[in-house]
Short mmCIF file of C-alpha atoms and ligand atoms in Angstrom, two decimals:
data_model
loop_
_atom_site.label_atom_id
_atom_site.label_comp_id
_atom_site.label_asym_id
_atom_site.label_seq_id
_atom_site.Cartn_x
_atom_site.Cartn_y
_atom_site.Cartn_z
CA MET A 16 0.50 -0.21 -0.30
CA THR A 17 0.91 3.56 -0.45
CA ASN A 18 2.57 5.10 2.47
CA VAL A 19 3.88 8.36 3.03
CA LYS A 20 7.62 6.22 1.92
CA THR A 21 6.58 5.96 -1.12
CA ALA A 22 3.62 8.56 -2.29
CA ASN A 23 5.91 10.69 -4.74
CA VAL A 24 4.78 13.80 -7.93
CA ASN A 25 6.35 13.02 -10.61
CA LEU A 26 7.93 17.06 -11.46
CA HIS A 27 7.33 18.44 -14.60
CA ASN A 28 11.54 18.17 -15.24
CA GLY A 29 11.35 14.21 -14.81
CA VAL A 30 12.06 14.25 -10.67
CA GLN A 31 9.98 12.46 -7.90
CA MET A 32 8.86 14.23 -5.24
CA PRO A 33 7.76 12.96 -1.98
CA ILE A 34 3.68 14.05 -1.08
CA LEU A 35 3.96 15.13 2.21
CA GLY A 36 6.82 16.27 4.19
CA LEU A 37 7.31 18.14 7.61
CA GLY A 38 8.29 21.69 7.81
CA ALA A 39 11.03 22.82 9.77
CA PHE A 40 10.28 26.48 9.94
CA GLU A 41 9.33 27.08 14.36
CA ILE A 42 10.53 23.54 14.74
CA GLU A 43 11.29 23.68 19.48
CA GLY A 44 13.84 21.88 20.74
CA ASP A 45 16.64 19.97 19.00
CA VAL A 46 15.89 20.03 14.78
CA ALA A 47 18.68 17.42 14.30
CA ASP A 48 16.63 15.44 16.15
CA ALA A 49 13.57 16.06 14.95
CA VAL A 50 14.29 15.51 11.23
CA LEU A 51 15.37 11.78 12.40
CA SER A 52 12.86 11.41 13.83
CA ALA A 53 10.63 13.10 11.65
CA ILE A 54 12.69 10.08 8.44
CA ARG A 55 12.09 7.44 10.87
CA ILE A 56 8.70 7.74 11.19
CA GLY A 57 8.97 7.88 6.87
CA TYR A 58 8.98 11.48 5.52
CA ARG A 59 11.65 11.74 3.17
CA LEU A 60 10.69 15.05 2.22
CA ILE A 61 12.23 17.79 4.14
CA ASP A 62 11.46 21.69 4.06
CA THR A 63 13.65 24.31 5.55
CA ALA A 64 15.16 28.00 4.73
CA THR A 65 17.51 30.06 5.43
CA LEU A 66 15.16 32.29 7.31
CA TYR A 67 14.24 29.12 9.20
CA ASN A 68 17.60 29.40 11.14
CA ASN A 69 17.82 25.51 11.45
CA GLU A 70 19.12 24.23 7.59
CA ALA A 71 22.77 23.48 9.94
CA GLY A 72 20.23 21.28 12.32
CA VAL A 73 18.46 19.90 9.13
CA GLY A 74 21.15 18.41 7.24
CA GLU A 75 22.89 17.18 10.36
CA GLY A 76 19.58 14.77 10.81
CA VAL A 77 19.80 13.93 6.90
CA ARG A 78 23.53 12.54 7.57
CA ARG A 79 22.69 11.01 11.03
CA ALA A 80 19.87 9.03 9.24
CA ILE A 81 21.91 7.90 6.11
CA GLU A 82 24.26 6.90 8.32
CA LEU A 83 22.29 5.06 10.64
CA GLY A 84 21.12 3.64 7.66
CA LEU A 85 18.11 4.61 7.63
CA ALA A 86 17.35 5.97 3.87
CA GLN A 87 19.55 7.12 1.41
CA ARG A 88 20.69 9.93 -0.28
CA GLU A 89 18.43 9.39 -2.96
CA GLU A 90 15.52 8.99 -0.50
CA LEU A 91 15.12 12.46 0.88
CA PHE A 92 14.04 15.37 -1.14
CA VAL A 93 15.28 18.26 0.79
CA THR A 94 14.28 22.00 0.32
CA THR A 95 15.35 25.54 0.83
CA LYS A 96 14.99 29.50 -0.02
CA VAL A 97 17.02 32.40 -0.41
CA TRP A 98 15.47 35.14 1.72
CA LYS A 99 14.10 37.68 0.40
CA SER A 100 16.82 39.69 1.54
CA GLU A 101 18.91 38.20 -0.19
CA LEU A 102 17.07 38.41 -4.36
CA GLY A 103 19.07 38.76 -7.18
CA TYR A 104 21.56 37.47 -8.97
CA GLU A 105 25.27 38.03 -7.51
CA LYS A 106 23.52 37.57 -3.83
CA THR A 107 21.97 34.69 -4.37
CA LEU A 108 24.75 32.89 -5.41
CA ALA A 109 25.84 34.21 -2.00
CA ALA A 110 23.19 33.30 -0.19
CA PHE A 111 22.94 29.56 -1.51
CA ASP A 112 26.61 29.02 -0.36
CA ARG A 113 25.81 29.76 2.94
CA SER A 114 22.87 27.94 2.88
CA PHE A 115 24.91 24.48 1.16
CA ALA A 116 27.89 24.81 3.75
CA GLU A 117 25.17 24.97 6.24
CA LEU A 118 23.04 22.24 5.22
CA GLY A 119 26.25 20.06 4.83
CA LEU A 120 25.34 17.62 2.31
CA ASP A 121 26.63 16.35 -1.62
CA TYR A 122 23.34 18.57 -3.03
CA VAL A 123 19.89 20.29 -2.84
CA ASP A 124 16.60 19.26 -4.25
CA LEU A 125 14.65 22.06 -4.69
CA TYR A 126 15.69 25.38 -3.97
CA LEU A 127 13.06 27.75 -3.84
CA ILE A 128 12.84 32.00 -4.38
CA HIS A 129 10.59 32.70 -0.96
CA TRP A 130 8.83 35.79 -1.46
CA PRO A 131 8.85 37.45 -4.78
CA ASP A 132 9.64 41.04 -5.47
CA THR A 133 9.51 43.19 -8.62
CA ASP A 134 9.50 40.95 -12.04
CA GLU A 135 13.70 42.14 -12.46
CA LEU A 136 14.43 40.76 -9.37
CA ASN A 137 12.62 37.49 -9.47
CA LEU A 138 14.33 37.03 -12.68
CA GLU A 139 18.14 38.52 -11.57
CA THR A 140 16.70 35.45 -8.53
CA TRP A 141 15.66 32.74 -10.82
CA LYS A 142 18.96 33.68 -13.13
CA ALA A 143 21.13 32.68 -10.46
CA LEU A 144 18.12 28.87 -9.61
CA ILE A 145 18.88 28.21 -13.22
CA GLU A 146 23.16 28.37 -13.20
CA LEU A 147 23.28 26.76 -9.85
CA GLN A 148 20.75 24.43 -11.01
CA LYS A 149 23.30 24.03 -14.19
CA GLN A 150 26.01 23.31 -11.75
CA GLY A 151 24.50 20.27 -10.18
CA ARG A 152 24.70 21.79 -6.89
CA VAL A 153 20.44 22.47 -6.93
CA LYS A 154 18.31 19.13 -8.35
CA SER A 155 15.26 21.39 -8.92
CA ILE A 156 14.05 24.70 -8.29
CA GLY A 157 11.40 26.74 -7.26
CA VAL A 158 9.30 29.61 -6.13
CA SER A 159 7.25 30.25 -3.25
CA ASN A 160 4.73 32.96 -2.66
CA PHE A 161 4.06 33.29 -6.44
CA GLU A 162 1.44 34.56 -8.16
CA PRO A 163 0.32 33.47 -11.93
CA GLU A 164 1.73 36.55 -13.87
CA GLN A 165 4.88 36.49 -11.31
CA ILE A 166 5.76 32.29 -13.22
CA ALA A 167 4.61 33.33 -16.36
CA TYR A 168 7.44 36.26 -16.34
CA ILE A 169 10.18 34.21 -15.08
CA THR A 170 9.56 31.97 -17.44
CA GLU A 171 8.70 33.93 -20.70
CA GLN A 172 12.27 35.46 -19.95
CA THR A 173 13.95 32.67 -19.08
CA GLY A 174 12.04 29.48 -20.35
CA VAL A 175 12.44 28.22 -17.25
CA LYS A 176 10.06 27.69 -16.06
CA PRO A 177 9.79 27.01 -12.03
CA VAL A 178 8.61 23.13 -10.76
CA VAL A 179 6.37 24.26 -7.82
CA ASN A 180 5.23 27.23 -6.03
CA GLN A 181 4.25 26.56 -2.68
CA VAL A 182 2.15 28.55 -1.13
CA GLU A 183 -0.23 29.23 1.55
CA TYR A 184 -3.06 26.55 1.12
CA ASN A 185 -5.82 25.04 3.24
CA PRO A 186 -9.59 24.49 3.33
CA GLU A 187 -10.33 28.05 4.31
CA ARG A 188 -7.39 29.14 1.61
CA ASP A 189 -8.91 27.82 -0.81
CA ARG A 190 -6.99 29.38 -4.36
CA ARG A 191 -8.53 28.17 -6.73
CA GLU A 192 -7.30 30.02 -9.44
CA LEU A 193 -4.11 29.74 -8.94
CA LEU A 194 -4.93 26.06 -8.25
CA SER A 195 -6.38 25.62 -11.70
CA TYR A 196 -2.88 27.63 -12.89
CA CYS A 197 -0.07 25.52 -11.81
CA ARG A 198 -2.39 22.00 -13.23
CA GLU A 199 -2.10 23.54 -16.59
CA HIS A 200 1.71 24.69 -16.16
CA ASP A 201 2.54 21.50 -15.14
CA ILE A 202 3.56 23.17 -11.25
CA GLN A 203 3.18 21.32 -8.98
CA LEU A 204 1.39 23.31 -5.92
CA GLN A 205 2.54 22.65 -2.52
CA ALA A 206 1.17 23.60 0.48
CA TRP A 207 2.24 25.87 3.45
CA GLY A 208 0.13 26.41 6.35
CA PRO A 209 -1.94 23.34 5.52
CA LEU A 210 -3.29 22.90 9.05
CA GLY A 211 -3.57 26.88 9.05
CA LYS A 212 -1.20 26.79 11.31
CA GLY A 213 -3.29 24.35 13.81
CA ARG A 214 -6.42 26.91 13.20
CA LEU A 215 -8.49 24.34 11.19
CA LEU A 216 -8.44 22.08 13.63
CA GLY A 217 -11.20 23.21 15.69
CA LEU A 218 -13.69 23.17 13.10
CA PRO A 219 -16.38 21.00 13.50
CA LEU A 220 -17.45 19.24 9.92
CA PHE A 221 -13.68 17.81 10.38
CA ALA A 222 -14.71 16.02 13.70
CA GLU A 223 -17.88 15.01 11.63
CA ILE A 224 -15.98 13.42 8.95
CA GLY A 225 -13.67 11.82 11.14
CA THR A 226 -15.69 9.77 13.30
CA LYS A 227 -16.94 8.37 10.13
CA TYR A 228 -12.63 6.74 9.14
CA ASN A 229 -11.20 6.93 12.31
CA LYS A 230 -8.99 9.88 11.73
CA THR A 231 -8.09 12.84 13.20
CA PRO A 232 -9.26 16.36 11.80
CA ALA A 233 -5.28 17.05 10.77
CA GLN A 234 -5.73 13.26 8.73
CA VAL A 235 -8.57 15.27 7.30
CA ILE A 236 -7.53 18.08 6.20
CA LEU A 237 -3.86 16.53 5.04
CA ARG A 238 -6.24 13.75 2.77
CA TRP A 239 -7.96 16.62 1.24
CA HIS A 240 -5.10 18.23 -0.30
CA ILE A 241 -3.73 15.00 -1.06
CA GLN A 242 -6.50 14.46 -2.56
CA ASN A 243 -6.62 18.25 -4.69
CA ASP A 244 -3.21 16.61 -6.13
CA VAL A 245 -1.96 20.15 -3.82
CA THR A 246 1.46 18.14 -1.36
CA THR A 247 2.28 19.00 1.51
CA ILE A 248 4.30 19.79 4.48
CA PRO A 249 2.76 20.20 7.78
CA LYS A 250 4.95 21.02 10.54
CA SER A 251 4.88 19.70 13.91
CA SER A 252 7.46 19.83 16.66
CA ARG A 253 6.18 16.65 18.63
CA GLU A 254 6.78 12.55 17.17
CA ASP A 255 3.37 12.01 17.88
CA ARG A 256 1.68 14.49 15.60
CA MET A 257 4.01 13.49 12.79
CA ARG A 258 2.74 10.51 12.77
CA GLU A 259 -1.02 11.11 12.23
CA ASN A 260 0.35 13.94 9.73
CA ALA A 261 1.66 10.35 8.37
CA GLU A 262 -0.76 8.58 8.31
CA ILE A 263 -3.49 9.48 5.25
CA PHE A 264 -2.56 6.83 2.74
CA ASP A 265 -5.39 4.20 3.80
CA PHE A 266 -8.32 6.33 3.06
CA GLU A 267 -10.52 7.99 0.61
CA LEU A 268 -12.67 11.06 0.78
CA THR A 269 -15.70 11.60 -1.32
CA GLN A 270 -16.24 13.59 -3.22
CA GLU A 271 -19.07 14.49 -1.30
CA GLU A 272 -17.07 15.30 1.87
CA MET A 273 -14.61 16.73 -0.68
CA SER A 274 -16.91 19.56 -1.23
CA ARG A 275 -18.00 19.72 2.09
CA ILE A 276 -14.63 20.83 2.52
CA SER A 277 -13.80 23.29 -0.11
CA ALA A 278 -17.08 25.12 0.50
CA LEU A 279 -15.46 26.33 4.09
CA GLY A 280 -13.28 29.22 1.55
CA GLU A 281 -16.08 29.87 0.20
P1 NDP B 320 0.62 24.09 9.38
O1 NDP B 320 -0.62 24.31 9.05
O2 NDP B 320 1.72 22.72 9.37
O3 NDP B 320 0.78 24.43 10.94
C1 NDP B 320 1.32 23.48 12.28
C2 NDP B 320 0.94 24.17 13.43
O4 NDP B 320 -0.24 22.43 13.62
C3 NDP B 320 2.01 23.49 14.59
O5 NDP B 320 1.43 25.26 15.82
C4 NDP B 320 1.68 22.44 15.02
O6 NDP B 320 2.69 21.95 16.73
C5 NDP B 320 -0.25 22.14 14.59
N1 NDP B 320 -0.16 20.92 14.26
C6 NDP B 320 1.10 19.63 13.48
N2 NDP B 320 0.17 18.68 13.32
C7 NDP B 320 -1.42 18.88 14.18
C8 NDP B 320 -1.92 18.04 15.01
N3 NDP B 320 -1.98 16.51 13.98
N4 NDP B 320 -2.51 17.95 15.75
C9 NDP B 320 -2.69 19.03 16.37
N5 NDP B 320 -2.40 20.37 15.88
C10 NDP B 320 -0.92 19.84 14.59
O7 NDP B 320 1.42 26.10 9.92
P2 NDP B 320 3.22 26.02 9.12
O8 NDP B 320 2.43 27.67 8.78
O9 NDP B 320 3.61 25.68 9.82
O10 NDP B 320 3.45 25.52 7.43
C11 NDP B 320 4.79 23.74 7.49
C12 NDP B 320 5.09 24.72 7.14
O11 NDP B 320 4.86 25.56 5.89
C13 NDP B 320 6.05 25.72 7.44
O12 NDP B 320 7.02 24.19 8.31
C14 NDP B 320 7.12 25.51 6.62
O13 NDP B 320 8.13 24.73 5.87
C15 NDP B 320 6.69 26.41 5.19
N6 NDP B 320 6.69 27.83 5.49
C16 NDP B 320 6.45 27.46 4.61
C17 NDP B 320 5.83 28.85 4.30
C18 NDP B 320 6.80 30.43 2.63
O14 NDP B 320 6.47 31.36 2.67
N7 NDP B 320 7.54 29.91 1.29
C19 NDP B 320 5.42 30.31 4.94
C20 NDP B 320 4.99 30.20 5.86
C21 NDP B 320 5.55 28.41 5.75
P3 NDP B 320 3.25 21.26 17.11
O15 NDP B 320 4.42 21.20 16.39
O16 NDP B 320 3.26 22.03 18.39
O17 NDP B 320 2.28 19.87 17.46
#
């Protein structure tokens, strides 16, 4: 049966990316230990960023997992991002050098422009990401928090399309038009804040649907994401919740349940 270890999507450049990952923003406690726990549970994707100030811990967790034989490097998928203050061609190359050193890995799986700025600055930054991919230090490149016009601009100017757009996405922030655009252009949407930072978990609808499948509200919401072809990176510092969030591959919401959840965003 599909599970968190084996569930992947194909990106348009031929690379496979895990459907579910661990978000590492504001992980409390020892980040390397949290990453190691996640990989032990079966997570294969870890999402960090320069901004999170924990790339070193993420890299250490990944290296320890490999040393312990929990997974091979090729099975693991590490994302990091260039922050707003580092946009521009030369600044991004320098920022990547720092991230690369912090992570201490032989390559980064996915490098994202964390937040858009002007078209010109986005373009110069995008050219730096293309260069890093050419050098082989980055396997795939993408964007985060980009609108369709911003994606269209960098793509038209360079002929290189992002593989991923990571945006805030959840039942209350159901961005159908953006999702359609990404689907049409074969760009994978990846949800940050998939649980609305935990805020959505108390809504009665999720408990009601969850009862039918013996699943928790978090599991129902994450299932809604993946049935919408949206990959996602819920964050938890707690091992029990990491496990809970990963157990979403053994049930299926009906079309009616999907629609009821989507209606929350209307
Ligand atoms: P999430 O929607 O993932 O919510 C995380 C919150 O929910 C935490 O407080 C966590 O608490 C709680 N939680 C997680 N699982 C459960 C559960 N099963 N039951 C109850 N509570 C739960 O929000 P995030 O903003 O953290 O988004 C996820 C990731 O997305 C980030 O970690 C980061 O990697 C990325 N991100 C990217 C952004 C971008 O601009 N590209 C912006 C923001 C985030 P606890 O840890 O105590 O379990």
